[in-house]
mmCIF file of C-alpha atoms in Angstrom:
data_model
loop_
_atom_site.group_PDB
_atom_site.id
_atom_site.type_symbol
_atom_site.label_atom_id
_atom_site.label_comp_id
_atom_site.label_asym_id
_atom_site.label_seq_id
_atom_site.Cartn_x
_atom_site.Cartn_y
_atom_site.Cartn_z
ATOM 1 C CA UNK A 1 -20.789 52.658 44.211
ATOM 2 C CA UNK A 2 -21.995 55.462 46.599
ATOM 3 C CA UNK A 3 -23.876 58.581 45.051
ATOM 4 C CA UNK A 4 -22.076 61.196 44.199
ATOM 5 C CA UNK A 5 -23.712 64.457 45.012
ATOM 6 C CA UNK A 6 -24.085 66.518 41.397
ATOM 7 C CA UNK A 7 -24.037 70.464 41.759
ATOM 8 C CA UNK A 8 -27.196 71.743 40.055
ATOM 9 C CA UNK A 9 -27.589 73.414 36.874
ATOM 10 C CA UNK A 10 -27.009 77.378 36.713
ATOM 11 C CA UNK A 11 -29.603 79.670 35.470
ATOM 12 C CA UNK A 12 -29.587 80.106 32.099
ATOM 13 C CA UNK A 13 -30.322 84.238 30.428
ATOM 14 C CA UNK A 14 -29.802 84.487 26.666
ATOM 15 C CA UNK A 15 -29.253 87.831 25.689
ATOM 16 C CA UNK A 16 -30.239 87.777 21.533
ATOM 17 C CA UNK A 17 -29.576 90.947 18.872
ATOM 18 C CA UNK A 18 -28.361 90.500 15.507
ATOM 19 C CA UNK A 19 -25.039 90.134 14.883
ATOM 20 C CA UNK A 20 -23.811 89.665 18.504
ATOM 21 C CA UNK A 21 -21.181 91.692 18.385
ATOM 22 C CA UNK A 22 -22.417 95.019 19.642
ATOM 23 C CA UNK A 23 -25.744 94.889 21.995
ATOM 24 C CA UNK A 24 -26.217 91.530 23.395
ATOM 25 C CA UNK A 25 -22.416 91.618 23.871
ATOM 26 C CA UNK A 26 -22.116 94.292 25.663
ATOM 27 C CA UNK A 27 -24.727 92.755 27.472
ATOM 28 C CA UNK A 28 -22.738 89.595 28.104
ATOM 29 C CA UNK A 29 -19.705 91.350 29.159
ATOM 30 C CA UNK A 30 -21.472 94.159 31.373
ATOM 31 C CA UNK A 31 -23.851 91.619 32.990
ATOM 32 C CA UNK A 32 -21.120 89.186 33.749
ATOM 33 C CA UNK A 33 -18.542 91.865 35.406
ATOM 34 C CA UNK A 34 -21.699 92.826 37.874
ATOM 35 C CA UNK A 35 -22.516 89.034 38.566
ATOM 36 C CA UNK A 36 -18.951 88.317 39.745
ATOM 37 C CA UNK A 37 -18.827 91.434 41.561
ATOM 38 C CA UNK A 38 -21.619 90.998 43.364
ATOM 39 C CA UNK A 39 -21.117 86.833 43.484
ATOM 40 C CA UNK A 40 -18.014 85.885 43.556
ATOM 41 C CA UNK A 41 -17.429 82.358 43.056
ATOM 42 C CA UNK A 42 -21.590 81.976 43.381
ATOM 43 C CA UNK A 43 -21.510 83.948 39.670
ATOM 44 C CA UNK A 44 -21.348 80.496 37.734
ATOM 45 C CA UNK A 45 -24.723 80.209 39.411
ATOM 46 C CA UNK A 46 -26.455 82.086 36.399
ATOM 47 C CA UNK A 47 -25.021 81.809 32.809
ATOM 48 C CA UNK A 48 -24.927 85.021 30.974
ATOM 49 C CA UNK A 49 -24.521 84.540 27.578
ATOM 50 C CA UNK A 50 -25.389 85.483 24.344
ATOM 51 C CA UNK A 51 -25.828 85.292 20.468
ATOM 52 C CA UNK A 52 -26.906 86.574 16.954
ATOM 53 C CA UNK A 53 -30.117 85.721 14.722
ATOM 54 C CA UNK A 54 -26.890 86.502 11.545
ATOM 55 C CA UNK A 55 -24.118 86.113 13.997
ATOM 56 C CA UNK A 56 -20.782 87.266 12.390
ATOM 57 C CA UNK A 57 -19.862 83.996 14.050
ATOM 58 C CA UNK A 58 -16.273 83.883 15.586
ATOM 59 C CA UNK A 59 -15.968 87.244 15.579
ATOM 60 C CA UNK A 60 -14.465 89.615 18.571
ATOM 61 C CA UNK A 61 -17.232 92.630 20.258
ATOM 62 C CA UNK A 62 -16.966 95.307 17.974
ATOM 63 C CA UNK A 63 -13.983 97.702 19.181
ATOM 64 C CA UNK A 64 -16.348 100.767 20.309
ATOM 65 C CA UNK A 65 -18.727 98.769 22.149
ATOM 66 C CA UNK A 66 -15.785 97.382 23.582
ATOM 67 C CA UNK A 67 -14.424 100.522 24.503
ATOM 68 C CA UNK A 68 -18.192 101.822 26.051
ATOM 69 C CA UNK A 69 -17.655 98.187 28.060
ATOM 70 C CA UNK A 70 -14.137 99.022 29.461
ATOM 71 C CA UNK A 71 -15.809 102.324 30.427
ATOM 72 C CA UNK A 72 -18.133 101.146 32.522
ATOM 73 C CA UNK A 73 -16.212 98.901 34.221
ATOM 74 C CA UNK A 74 -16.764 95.531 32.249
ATOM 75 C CA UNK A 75 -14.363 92.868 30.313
ATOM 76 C CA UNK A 76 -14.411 92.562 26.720
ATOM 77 C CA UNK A 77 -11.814 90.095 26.616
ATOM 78 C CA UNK A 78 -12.053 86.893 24.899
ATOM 79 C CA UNK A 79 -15.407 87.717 23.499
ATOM 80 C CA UNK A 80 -16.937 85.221 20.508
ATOM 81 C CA UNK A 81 -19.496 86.151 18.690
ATOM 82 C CA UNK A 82 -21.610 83.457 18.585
ATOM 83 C CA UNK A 83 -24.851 82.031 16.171
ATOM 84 C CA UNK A 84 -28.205 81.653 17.675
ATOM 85 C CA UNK A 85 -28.758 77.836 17.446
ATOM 86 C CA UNK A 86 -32.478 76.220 18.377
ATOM 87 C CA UNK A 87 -30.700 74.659 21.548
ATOM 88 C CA UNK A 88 -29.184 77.480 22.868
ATOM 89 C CA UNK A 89 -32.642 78.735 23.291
ATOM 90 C CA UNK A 90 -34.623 75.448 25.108
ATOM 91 C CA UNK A 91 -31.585 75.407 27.611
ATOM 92 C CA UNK A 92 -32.539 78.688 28.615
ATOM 93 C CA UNK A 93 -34.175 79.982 31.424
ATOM 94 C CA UNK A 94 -35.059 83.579 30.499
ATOM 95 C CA UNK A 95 -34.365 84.661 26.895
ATOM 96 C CA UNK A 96 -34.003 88.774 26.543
ATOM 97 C CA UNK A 97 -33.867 90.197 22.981
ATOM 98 C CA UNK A 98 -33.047 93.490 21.658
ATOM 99 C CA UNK A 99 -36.246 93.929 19.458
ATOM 100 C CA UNK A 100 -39.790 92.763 18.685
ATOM 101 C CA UNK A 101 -38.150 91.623 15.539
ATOM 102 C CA UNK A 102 -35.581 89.129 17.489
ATOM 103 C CA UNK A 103 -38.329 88.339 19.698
ATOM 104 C CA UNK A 104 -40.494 86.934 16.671
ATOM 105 C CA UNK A 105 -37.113 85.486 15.348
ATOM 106 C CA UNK A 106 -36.247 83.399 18.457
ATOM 107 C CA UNK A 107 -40.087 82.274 18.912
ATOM 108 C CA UNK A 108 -40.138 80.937 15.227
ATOM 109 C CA UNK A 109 -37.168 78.699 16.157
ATOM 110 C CA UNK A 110 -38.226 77.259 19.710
ATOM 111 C CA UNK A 111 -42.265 78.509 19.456
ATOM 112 C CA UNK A 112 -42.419 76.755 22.938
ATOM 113 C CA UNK A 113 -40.757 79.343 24.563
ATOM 114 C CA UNK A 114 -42.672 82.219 24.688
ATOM 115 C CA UNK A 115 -43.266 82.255 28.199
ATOM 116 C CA UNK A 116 -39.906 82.793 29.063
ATOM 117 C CA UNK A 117 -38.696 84.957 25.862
ATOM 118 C CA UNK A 118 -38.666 88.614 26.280
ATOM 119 C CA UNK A 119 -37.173 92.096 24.840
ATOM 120 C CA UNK A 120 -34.942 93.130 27.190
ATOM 121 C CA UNK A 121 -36.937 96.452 28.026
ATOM 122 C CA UNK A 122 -40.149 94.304 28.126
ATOM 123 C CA UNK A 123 -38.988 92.144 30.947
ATOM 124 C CA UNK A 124 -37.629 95.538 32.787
ATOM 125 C CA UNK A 125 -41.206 96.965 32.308
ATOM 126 C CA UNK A 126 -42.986 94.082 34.059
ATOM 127 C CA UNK A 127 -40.266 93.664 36.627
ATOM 128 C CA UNK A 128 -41.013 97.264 37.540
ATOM 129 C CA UNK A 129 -44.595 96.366 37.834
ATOM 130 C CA UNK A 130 -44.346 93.479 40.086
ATOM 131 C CA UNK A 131 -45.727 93.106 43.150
ATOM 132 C CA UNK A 132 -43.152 92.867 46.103
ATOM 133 C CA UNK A 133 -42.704 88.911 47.059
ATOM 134 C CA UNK A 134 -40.813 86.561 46.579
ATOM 135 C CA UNK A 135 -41.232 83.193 44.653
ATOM 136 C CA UNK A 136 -41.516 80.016 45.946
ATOM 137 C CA UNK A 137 -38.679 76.997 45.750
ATOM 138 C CA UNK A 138 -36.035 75.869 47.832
ATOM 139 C CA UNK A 139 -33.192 75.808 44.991
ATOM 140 C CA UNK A 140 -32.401 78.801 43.923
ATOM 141 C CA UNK A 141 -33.581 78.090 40.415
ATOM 142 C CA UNK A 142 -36.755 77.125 41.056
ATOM 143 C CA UNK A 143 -37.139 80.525 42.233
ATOM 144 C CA UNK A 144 -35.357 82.399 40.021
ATOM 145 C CA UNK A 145 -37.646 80.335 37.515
ATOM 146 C CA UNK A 146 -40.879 81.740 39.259
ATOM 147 C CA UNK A 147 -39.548 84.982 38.629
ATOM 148 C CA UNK A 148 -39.324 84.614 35.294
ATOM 149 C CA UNK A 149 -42.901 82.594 35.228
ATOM 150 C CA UNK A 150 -44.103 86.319 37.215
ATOM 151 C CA UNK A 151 -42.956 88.046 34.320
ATOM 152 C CA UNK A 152 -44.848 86.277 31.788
ATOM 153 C CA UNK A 153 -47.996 86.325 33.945
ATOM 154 C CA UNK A 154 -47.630 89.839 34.298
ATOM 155 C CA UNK A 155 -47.379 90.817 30.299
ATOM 156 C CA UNK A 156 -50.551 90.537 29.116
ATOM 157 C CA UNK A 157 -51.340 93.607 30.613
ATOM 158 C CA UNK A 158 -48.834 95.408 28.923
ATOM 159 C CA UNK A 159 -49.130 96.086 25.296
ATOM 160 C CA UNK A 160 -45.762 96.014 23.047
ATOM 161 C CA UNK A 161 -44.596 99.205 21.668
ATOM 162 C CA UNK A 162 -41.616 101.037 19.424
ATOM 163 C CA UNK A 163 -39.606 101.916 22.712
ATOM 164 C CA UNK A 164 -39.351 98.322 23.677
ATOM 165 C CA UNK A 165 -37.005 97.992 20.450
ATOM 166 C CA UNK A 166 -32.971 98.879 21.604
ATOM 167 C CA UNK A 167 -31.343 100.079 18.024
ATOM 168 C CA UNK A 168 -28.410 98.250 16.873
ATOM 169 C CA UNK A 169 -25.320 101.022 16.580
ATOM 170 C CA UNK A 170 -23.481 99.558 13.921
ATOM 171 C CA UNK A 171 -22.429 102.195 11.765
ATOM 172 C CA UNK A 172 -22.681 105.006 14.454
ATOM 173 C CA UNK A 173 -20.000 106.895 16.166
ATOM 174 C CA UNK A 174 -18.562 106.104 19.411
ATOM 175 C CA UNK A 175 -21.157 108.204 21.219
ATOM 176 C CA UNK A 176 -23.664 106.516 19.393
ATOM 177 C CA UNK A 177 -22.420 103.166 21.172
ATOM 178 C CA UNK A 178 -22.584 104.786 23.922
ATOM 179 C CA UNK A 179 -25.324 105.545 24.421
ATOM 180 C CA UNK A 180 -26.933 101.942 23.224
ATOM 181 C CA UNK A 181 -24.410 100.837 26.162
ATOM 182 C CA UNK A 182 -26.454 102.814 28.352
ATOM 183 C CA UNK A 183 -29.572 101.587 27.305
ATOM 184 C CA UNK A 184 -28.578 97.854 27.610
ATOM 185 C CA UNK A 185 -27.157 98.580 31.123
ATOM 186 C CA UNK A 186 -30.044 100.308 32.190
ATOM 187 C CA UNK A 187 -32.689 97.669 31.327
ATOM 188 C CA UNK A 188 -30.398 94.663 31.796
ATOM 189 C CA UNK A 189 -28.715 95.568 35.452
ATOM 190 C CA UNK A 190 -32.233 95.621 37.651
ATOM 191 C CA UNK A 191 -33.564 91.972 36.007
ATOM 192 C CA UNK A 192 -29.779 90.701 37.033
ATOM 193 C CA UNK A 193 -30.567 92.515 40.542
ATOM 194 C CA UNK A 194 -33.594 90.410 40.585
ATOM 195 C CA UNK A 195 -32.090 87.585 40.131
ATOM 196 C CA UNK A 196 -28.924 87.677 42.592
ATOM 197 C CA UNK A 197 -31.563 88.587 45.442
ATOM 198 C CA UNK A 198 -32.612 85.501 45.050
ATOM 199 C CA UNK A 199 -29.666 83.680 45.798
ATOM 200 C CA UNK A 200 -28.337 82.016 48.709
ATOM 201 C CA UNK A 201 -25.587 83.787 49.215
ATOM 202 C CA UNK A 202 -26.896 87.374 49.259
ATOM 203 C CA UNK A 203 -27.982 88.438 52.852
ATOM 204 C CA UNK A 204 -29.701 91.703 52.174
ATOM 205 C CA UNK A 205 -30.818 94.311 49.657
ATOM 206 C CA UNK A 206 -28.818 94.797 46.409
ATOM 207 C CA UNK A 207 -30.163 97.523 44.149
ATOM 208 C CA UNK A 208 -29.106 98.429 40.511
ATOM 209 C CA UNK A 209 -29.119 101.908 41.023
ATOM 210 C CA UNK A 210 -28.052 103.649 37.828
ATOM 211 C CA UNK A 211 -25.127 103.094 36.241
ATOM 212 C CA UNK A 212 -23.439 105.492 33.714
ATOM 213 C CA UNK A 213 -20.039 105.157 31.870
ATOM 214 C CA UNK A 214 -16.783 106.663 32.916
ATOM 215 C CA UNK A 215 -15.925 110.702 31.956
ATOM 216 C CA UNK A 216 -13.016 109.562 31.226
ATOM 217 C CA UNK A 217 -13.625 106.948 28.286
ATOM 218 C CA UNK A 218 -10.447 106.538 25.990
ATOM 219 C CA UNK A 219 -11.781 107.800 22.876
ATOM 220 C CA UNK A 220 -8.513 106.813 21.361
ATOM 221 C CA UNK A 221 -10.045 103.922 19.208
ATOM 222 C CA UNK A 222 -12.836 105.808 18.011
ATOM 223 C CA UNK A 223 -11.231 106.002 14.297
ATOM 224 C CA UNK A 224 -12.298 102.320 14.055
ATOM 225 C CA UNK A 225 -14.155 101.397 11.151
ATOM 226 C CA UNK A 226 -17.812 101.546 12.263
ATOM 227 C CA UNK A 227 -18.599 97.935 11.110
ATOM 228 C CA UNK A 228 -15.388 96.288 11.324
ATOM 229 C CA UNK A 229 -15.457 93.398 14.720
ATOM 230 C CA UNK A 230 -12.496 94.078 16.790
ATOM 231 C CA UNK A 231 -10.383 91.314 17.581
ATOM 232 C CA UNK A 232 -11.730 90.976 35.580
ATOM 233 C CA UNK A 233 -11.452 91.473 37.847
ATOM 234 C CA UNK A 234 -13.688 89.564 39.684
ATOM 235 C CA UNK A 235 -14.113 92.876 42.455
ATOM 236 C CA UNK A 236 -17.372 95.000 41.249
ATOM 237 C CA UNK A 237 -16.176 97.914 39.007
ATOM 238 C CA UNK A 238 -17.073 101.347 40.664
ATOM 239 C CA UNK A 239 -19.368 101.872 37.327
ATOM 240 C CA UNK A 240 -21.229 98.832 38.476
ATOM 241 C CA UNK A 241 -20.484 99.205 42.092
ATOM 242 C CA UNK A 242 -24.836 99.440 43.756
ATOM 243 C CA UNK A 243 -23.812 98.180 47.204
ATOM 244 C CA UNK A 244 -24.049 100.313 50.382
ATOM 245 C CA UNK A 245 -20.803 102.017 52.036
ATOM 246 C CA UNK A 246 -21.636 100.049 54.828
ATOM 247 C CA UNK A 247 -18.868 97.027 55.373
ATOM 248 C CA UNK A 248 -20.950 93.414 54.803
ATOM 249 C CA UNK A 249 -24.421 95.147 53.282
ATOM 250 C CA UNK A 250 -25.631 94.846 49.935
ATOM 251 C CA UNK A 251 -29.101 95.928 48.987
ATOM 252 C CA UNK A 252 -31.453 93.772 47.435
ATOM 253 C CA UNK A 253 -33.286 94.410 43.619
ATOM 254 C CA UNK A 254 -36.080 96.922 44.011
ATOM 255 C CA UNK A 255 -39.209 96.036 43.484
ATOM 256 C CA UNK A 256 -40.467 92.738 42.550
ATOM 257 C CA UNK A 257 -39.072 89.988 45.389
ATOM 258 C CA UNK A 258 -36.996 93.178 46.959
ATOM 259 C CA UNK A 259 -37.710 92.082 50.283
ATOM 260 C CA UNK A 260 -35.592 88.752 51.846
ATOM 261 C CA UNK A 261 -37.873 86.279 54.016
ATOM 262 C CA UNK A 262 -35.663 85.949 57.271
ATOM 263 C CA UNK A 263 -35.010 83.260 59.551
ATOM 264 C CA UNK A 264 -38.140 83.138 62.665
ATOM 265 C CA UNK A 265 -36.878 84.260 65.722
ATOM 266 C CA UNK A 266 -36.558 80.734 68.158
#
């Protein structure tokens, strides 16, 4: 029986918090909107998801970070809250938590992965600090994978503080989910950028320039109790929306591996 060619294995980012129902889902739903966008079909090529160190397992996104995830252009739809499981963390590639404290929580399950587990504002840090370059491999996750082995040669140089710590905002108004929205978005968005510019399928420069939720936000399910859980379009949201007005451009992630090695000239 002849070979059968088998597609390779997407890269894997686990986005960890707490109950998984505010941060690292919003994460999951924000992230996953700008992959497709920005993808297409080529999105499946890096699995966003995510889960809770005292998931409240089964569970729907809590209804105002679902509403700060509608306003910036993302799907909350068919979110699960899900448990954080030993497994879910060796099958991953890059492993981004909202604290120190789920840091140390995800390291006591799978101690093995420390090089590749992160707060999410840590890994943004020493992104920011890379060196432009890109990493070496032919398959796009070998070099998505030296990306991720950059960051983790790049940290001790950095020394962990309070600020790399995203607060959870259960109990907090809408505004307060807001603005944890924000915070996700704007640490999670440029390590995704990093990522996609090393795909195939991405030509030139895509940056994740900042993002900010809609004016217009439907406050309308605000009364929600604060800690009850609630119960795409695969075109990039305007929210989410980095590439250039010109037709057939995108820019590349800034920074580390910003710049594309292109074909020699015959």
């Amino acid at each position: 029986m002849p070979d059968q060619e088998t597609a390779p294995a997407p890269v894997t980012v686990l986005l960890v918090c707490t109950g998984n129902i505010c941060r690292s889902a919003m994460g999951e739903g924000l992230g996953r909107s700008y992959l497709r966008g920005l993808l297409g079909e080529a999105a499946a090529d890096i699995r966003l998801v995510s889960a809770g160190t005292r998931a409240v397992a089964g569970s729907a996104m809590h209804p105002r970070s679902a509403l700060v995830i509608s306003g910036f252009g993302g799907d909350p739809d068919g979110f699960v809250a899900r448990q954080l499981e030993p497994g879910m963390v060796t099958e991953a590639d890059l492993v981004l938590t909202l604290t120190r404290d789920h840091r140390r929580e995800v390291l006591e399950l799978v101690p093995r992965a420390l090089s590749r587990t992160f707060t999410l504002r840590e890994a943004a840090a020493l992104l920011g600090a890379l060196e432009e370059g890109q990493p070496e491999g032919e398959a796009f996750a070998d070099r998505a994978r030296g990306l991720v082995a950059a960051l983790a040669a790049a940290r001790p140089g950095r020394r962990g503080e309070e600020g790399d710590d995203i607060a959870d905002p259960i109990g907090r108004s809408l505004e307060g989910h807001e603005e944890v929205g924000q915070a996700v978005a704007d640490a999670l968005l440029p390590i995704l950028a990093a990522l996609i510019s090393l795909h195939p399928d991405i030509e030139d420069d895509v940056v994740a320039g900042p993002v900010r939720i809609a004016a217009h936000l439907d406050q309308g399910s605000a009364d929600a109790a604060p800690d009850e859980p609630g119960a795409g379009n695969d075109a990039l949201p305007p929210a989410l929306d980095h590439r250039s007005a010109r037709p057939g451009r995108a820019r590349r992630a800034f920074g580390a591996f910003g710049r594309r090695r292109r074909p020699a000239s015959s």
